[in-house]
Short mmCIF file of C-alpha atoms and ligand atoms in Angstrom, two decimals:
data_model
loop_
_atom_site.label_atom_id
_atom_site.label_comp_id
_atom_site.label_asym_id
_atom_site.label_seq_id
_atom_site.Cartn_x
_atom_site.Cartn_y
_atom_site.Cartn_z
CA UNK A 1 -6.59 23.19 23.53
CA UNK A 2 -7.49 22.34 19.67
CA UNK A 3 -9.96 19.33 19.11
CA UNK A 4 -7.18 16.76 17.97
CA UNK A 5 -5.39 17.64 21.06
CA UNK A 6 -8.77 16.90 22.98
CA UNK A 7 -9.47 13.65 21.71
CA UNK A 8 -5.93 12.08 21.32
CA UNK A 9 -3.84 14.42 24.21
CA UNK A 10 -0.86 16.81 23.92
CA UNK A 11 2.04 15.49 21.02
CA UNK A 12 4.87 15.21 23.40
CA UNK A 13 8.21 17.42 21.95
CA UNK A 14 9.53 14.54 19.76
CA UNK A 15 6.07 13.62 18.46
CA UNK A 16 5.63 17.29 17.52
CA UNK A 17 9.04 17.05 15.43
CA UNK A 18 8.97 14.03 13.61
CA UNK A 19 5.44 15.59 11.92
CA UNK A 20 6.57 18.91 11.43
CA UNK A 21 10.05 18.29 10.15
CA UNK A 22 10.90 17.86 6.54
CA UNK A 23 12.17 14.37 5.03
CA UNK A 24 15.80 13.64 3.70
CA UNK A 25 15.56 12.43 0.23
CA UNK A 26 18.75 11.25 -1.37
CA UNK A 27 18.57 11.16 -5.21
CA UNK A 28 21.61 8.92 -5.62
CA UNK A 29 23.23 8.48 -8.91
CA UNK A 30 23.92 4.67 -9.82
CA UNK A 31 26.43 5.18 -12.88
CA UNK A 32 30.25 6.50 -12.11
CA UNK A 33 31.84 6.18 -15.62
CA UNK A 34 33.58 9.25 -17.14
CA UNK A 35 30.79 10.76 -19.67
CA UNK A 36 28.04 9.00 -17.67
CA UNK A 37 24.27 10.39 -18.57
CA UNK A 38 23.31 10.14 -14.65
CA UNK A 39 23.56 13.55 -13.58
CA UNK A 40 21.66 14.59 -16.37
CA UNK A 41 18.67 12.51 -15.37
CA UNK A 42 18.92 13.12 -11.23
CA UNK A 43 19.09 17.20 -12.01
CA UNK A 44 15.75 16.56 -13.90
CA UNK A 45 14.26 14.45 -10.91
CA UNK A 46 15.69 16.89 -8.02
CA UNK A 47 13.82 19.77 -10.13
CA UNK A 48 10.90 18.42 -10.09
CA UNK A 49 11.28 17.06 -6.37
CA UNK A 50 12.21 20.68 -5.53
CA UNK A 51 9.55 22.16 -6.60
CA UNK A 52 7.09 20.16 -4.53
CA UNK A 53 8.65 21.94 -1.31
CA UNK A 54 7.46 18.71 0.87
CA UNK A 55 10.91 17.54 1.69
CA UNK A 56 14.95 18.47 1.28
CA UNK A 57 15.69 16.79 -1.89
CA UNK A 58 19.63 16.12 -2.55
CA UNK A 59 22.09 14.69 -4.66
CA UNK A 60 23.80 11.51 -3.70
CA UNK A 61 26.75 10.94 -6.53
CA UNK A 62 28.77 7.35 -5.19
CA UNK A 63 31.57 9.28 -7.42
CA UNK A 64 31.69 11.54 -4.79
CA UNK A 65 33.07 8.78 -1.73
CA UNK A 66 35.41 7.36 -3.96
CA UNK A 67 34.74 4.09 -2.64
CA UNK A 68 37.10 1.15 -3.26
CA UNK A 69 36.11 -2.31 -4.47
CA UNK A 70 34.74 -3.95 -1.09
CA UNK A 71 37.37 -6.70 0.16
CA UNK A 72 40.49 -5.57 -1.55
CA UNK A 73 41.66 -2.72 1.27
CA UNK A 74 41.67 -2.62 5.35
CA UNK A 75 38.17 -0.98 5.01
CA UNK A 76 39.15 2.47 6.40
CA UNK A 77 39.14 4.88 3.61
CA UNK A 78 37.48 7.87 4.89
CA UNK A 79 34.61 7.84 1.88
CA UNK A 80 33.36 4.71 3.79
CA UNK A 81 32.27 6.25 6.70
CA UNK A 82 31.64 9.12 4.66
CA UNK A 83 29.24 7.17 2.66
CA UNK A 84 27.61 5.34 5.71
CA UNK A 85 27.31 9.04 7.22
CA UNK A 86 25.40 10.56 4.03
CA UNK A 87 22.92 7.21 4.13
CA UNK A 88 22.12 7.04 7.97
CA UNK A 89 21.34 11.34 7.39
CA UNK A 90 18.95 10.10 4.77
CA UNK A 91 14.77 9.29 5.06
CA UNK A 92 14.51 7.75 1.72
CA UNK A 93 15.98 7.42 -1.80
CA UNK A 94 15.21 8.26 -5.45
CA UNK A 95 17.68 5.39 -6.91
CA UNK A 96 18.77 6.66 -11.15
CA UNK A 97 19.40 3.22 -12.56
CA UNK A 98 21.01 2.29 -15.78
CA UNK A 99 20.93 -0.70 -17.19
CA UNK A 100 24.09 -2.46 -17.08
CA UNK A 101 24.04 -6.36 -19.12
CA UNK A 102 20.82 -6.69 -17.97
CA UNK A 103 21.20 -5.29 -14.24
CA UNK A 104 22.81 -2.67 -12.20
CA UNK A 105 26.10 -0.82 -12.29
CA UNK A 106 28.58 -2.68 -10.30
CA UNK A 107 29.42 0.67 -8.16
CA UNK A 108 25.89 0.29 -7.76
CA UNK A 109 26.28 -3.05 -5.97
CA UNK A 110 29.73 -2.09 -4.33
CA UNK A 111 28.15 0.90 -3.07
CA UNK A 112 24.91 -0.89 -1.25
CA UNK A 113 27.41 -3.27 -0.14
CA UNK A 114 29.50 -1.22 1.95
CA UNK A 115 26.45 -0.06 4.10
CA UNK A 116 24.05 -2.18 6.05
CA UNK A 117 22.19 -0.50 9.25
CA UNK A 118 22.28 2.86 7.67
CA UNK A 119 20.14 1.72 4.90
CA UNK A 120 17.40 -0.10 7.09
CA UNK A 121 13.58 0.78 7.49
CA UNK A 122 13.57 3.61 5.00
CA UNK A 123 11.58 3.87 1.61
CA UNK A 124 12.95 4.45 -2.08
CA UNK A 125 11.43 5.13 -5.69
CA UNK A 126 13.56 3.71 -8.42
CA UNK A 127 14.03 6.01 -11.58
CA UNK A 128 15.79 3.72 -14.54
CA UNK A 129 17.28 3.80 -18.07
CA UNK A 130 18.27 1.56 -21.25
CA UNK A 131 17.30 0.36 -23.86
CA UNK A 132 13.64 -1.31 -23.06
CA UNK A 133 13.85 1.42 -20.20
CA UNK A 134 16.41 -0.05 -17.93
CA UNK A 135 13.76 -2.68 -16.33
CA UNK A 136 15.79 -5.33 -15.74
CA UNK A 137 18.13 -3.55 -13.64
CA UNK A 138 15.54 -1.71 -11.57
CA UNK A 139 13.57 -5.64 -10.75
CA UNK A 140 17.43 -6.85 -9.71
CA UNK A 141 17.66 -3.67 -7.24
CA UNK A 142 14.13 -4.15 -6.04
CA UNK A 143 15.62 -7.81 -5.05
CA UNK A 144 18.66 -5.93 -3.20
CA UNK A 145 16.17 -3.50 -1.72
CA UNK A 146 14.74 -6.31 0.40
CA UNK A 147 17.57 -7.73 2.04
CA UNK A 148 18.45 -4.12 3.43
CA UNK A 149 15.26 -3.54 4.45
CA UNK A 150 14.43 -1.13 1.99
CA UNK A 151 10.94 -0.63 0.82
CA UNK A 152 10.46 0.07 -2.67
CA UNK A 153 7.24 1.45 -4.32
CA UNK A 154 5.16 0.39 -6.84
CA UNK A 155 5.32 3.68 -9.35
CA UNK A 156 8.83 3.49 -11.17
CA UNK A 157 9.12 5.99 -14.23
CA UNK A 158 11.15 4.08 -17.11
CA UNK A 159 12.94 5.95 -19.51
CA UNK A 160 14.43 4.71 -23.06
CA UNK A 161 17.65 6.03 -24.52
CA UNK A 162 16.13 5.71 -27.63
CA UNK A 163 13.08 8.45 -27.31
CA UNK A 164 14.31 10.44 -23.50
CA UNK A 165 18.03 11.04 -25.07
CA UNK A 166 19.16 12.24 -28.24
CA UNK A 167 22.12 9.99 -29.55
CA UNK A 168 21.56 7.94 -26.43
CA UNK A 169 23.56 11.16 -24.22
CA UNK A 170 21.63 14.73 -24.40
CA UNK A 171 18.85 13.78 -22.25
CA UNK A 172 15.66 14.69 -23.74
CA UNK A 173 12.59 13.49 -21.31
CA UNK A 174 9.29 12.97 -22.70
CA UNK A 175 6.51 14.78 -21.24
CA UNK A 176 4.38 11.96 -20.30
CA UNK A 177 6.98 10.94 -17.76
CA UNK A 178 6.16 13.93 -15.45
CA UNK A 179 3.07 12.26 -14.05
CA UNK A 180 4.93 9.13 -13.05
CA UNK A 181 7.62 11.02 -11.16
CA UNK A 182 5.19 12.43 -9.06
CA UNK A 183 3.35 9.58 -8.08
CA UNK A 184 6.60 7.64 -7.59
CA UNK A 185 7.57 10.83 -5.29
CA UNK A 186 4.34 10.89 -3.45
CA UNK A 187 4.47 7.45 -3.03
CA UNK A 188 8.49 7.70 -1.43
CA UNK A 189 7.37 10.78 0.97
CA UNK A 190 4.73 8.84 2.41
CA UNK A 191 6.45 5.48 2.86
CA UNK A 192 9.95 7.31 4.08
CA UNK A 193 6.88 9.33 6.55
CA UNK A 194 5.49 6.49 7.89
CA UNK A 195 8.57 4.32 8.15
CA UNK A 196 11.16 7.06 9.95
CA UNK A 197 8.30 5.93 13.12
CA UNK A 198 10.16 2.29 13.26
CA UNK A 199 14.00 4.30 13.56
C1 FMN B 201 28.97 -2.13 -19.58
C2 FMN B 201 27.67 -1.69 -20.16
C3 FMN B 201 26.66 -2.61 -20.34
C4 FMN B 201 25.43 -2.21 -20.86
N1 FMN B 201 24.42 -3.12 -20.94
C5 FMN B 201 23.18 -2.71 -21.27
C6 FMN B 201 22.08 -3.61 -21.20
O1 FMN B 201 22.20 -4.76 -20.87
N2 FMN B 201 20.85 -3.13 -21.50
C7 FMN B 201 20.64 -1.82 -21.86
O2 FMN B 201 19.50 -1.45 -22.08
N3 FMN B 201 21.67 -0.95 -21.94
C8 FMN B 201 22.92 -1.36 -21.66
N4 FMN B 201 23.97 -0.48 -21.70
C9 FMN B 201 23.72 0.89 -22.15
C10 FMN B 201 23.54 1.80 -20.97
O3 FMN B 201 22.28 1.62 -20.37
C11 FMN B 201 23.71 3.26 -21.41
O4 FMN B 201 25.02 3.42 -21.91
C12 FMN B 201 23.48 4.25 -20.29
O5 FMN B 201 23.69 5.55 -20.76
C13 FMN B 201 24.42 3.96 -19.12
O6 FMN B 201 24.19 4.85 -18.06
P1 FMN B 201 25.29 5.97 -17.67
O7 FMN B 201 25.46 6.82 -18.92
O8 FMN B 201 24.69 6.73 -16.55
O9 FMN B 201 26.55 5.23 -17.35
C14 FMN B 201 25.21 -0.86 -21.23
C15 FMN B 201 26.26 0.07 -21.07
C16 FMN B 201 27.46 -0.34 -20.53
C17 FMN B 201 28.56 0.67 -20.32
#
């Protein structure tokens, strides 16, 4: 028996998994419009993600479930448990946010509307876009964030269409940004770690 196992006893079987398996990360794309720059920027935040090997990184594109506009159908499209399905398999989320008059996309807000349990006690890092770096947006979702008990850290990378894109569409990242995706990464492993204990 190994000195940890001495001084705290044996990790029962579902102890031993939840430290020894790796995290869910969504990377879920905010925008759905036809020539959209969203994809662009979640490829470049999976690669780097990737790369880190600590958790299974993934694509979340609301595009994807098709969704319809909450209210307006009997509620029992198939993308709608789909969609609940994909964010109850998830740890934690890397939300790509574009600024949309001054907040976020309205699939955005349809999309975190059509979920509620699936969302709870998990962590996210918030990755945003516009003009002055898609800030506004990103402080409205952090307000979301709360009410489905999502916690969102600190270290939120900003990007500006008018220096990380060339003619606001070819996405072009600066270097400096690099640093700031890590520590908003290191900061989302460790929250979505510590907070999978409360699910
Ligand atoms: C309806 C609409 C409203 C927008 N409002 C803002 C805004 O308030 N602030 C800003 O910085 N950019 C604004 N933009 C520019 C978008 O941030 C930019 O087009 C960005 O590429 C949109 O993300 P997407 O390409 O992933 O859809 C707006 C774009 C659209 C389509």
């Amino acid at each position: 028996m190994g000195f940890i196992e001495k001084l705290f006893g044996k990790q029962t079987k579902e102890e031993e998994t939840m430290t020894t398996e790796k995290l869910n990360i969504g990377i879920i794309l905010g925008s759905t419009r036809e020539g959209r720059v969203s994809p662009q920027v979640g490829e470049w935040v999976k690669g780097i993600a990737d790369k880190r090997g600590d958790a299974n990184y993934e694509i979340v594109d609301i595009a994807d479930f098709q969704l319809p506009f909450l209210g307006t159908t009997d509620g029992t499209e198939p993308g709608i448990t789909a969609w609940n399905e994909k964010l109850a398999s998830l740890d934690g989320y890397v939300f790509i946010v574009q600024e949309y008059n001054h907040s976020i996309t309205g699939a955005l807000k349809n999309a975190i509307d059509f979920a509620r349990e699936a969302w709870y006690n998990k962590a996210a890092g918030i990755v945003s876009y516009g003009s002055t770096g898609g800030a506004r947006a990103a402080e409205h979702l952090r307000g979301i964030l709360g009410e489905i008990k999502v916690a969102d850290v600190r270290t939120h990378p900003t990007l500006s269409l008018f220096t990380d894109f060339e003619n606001m569409s070819e996405f072009k990242p600066q270097e400096l940004h690099l640093d700031n995706v890590t520590a908003m990464l290191d900061e989302v492993i460790a929250w979505s770690g510590a907070l999978k204990t409360l699910r």
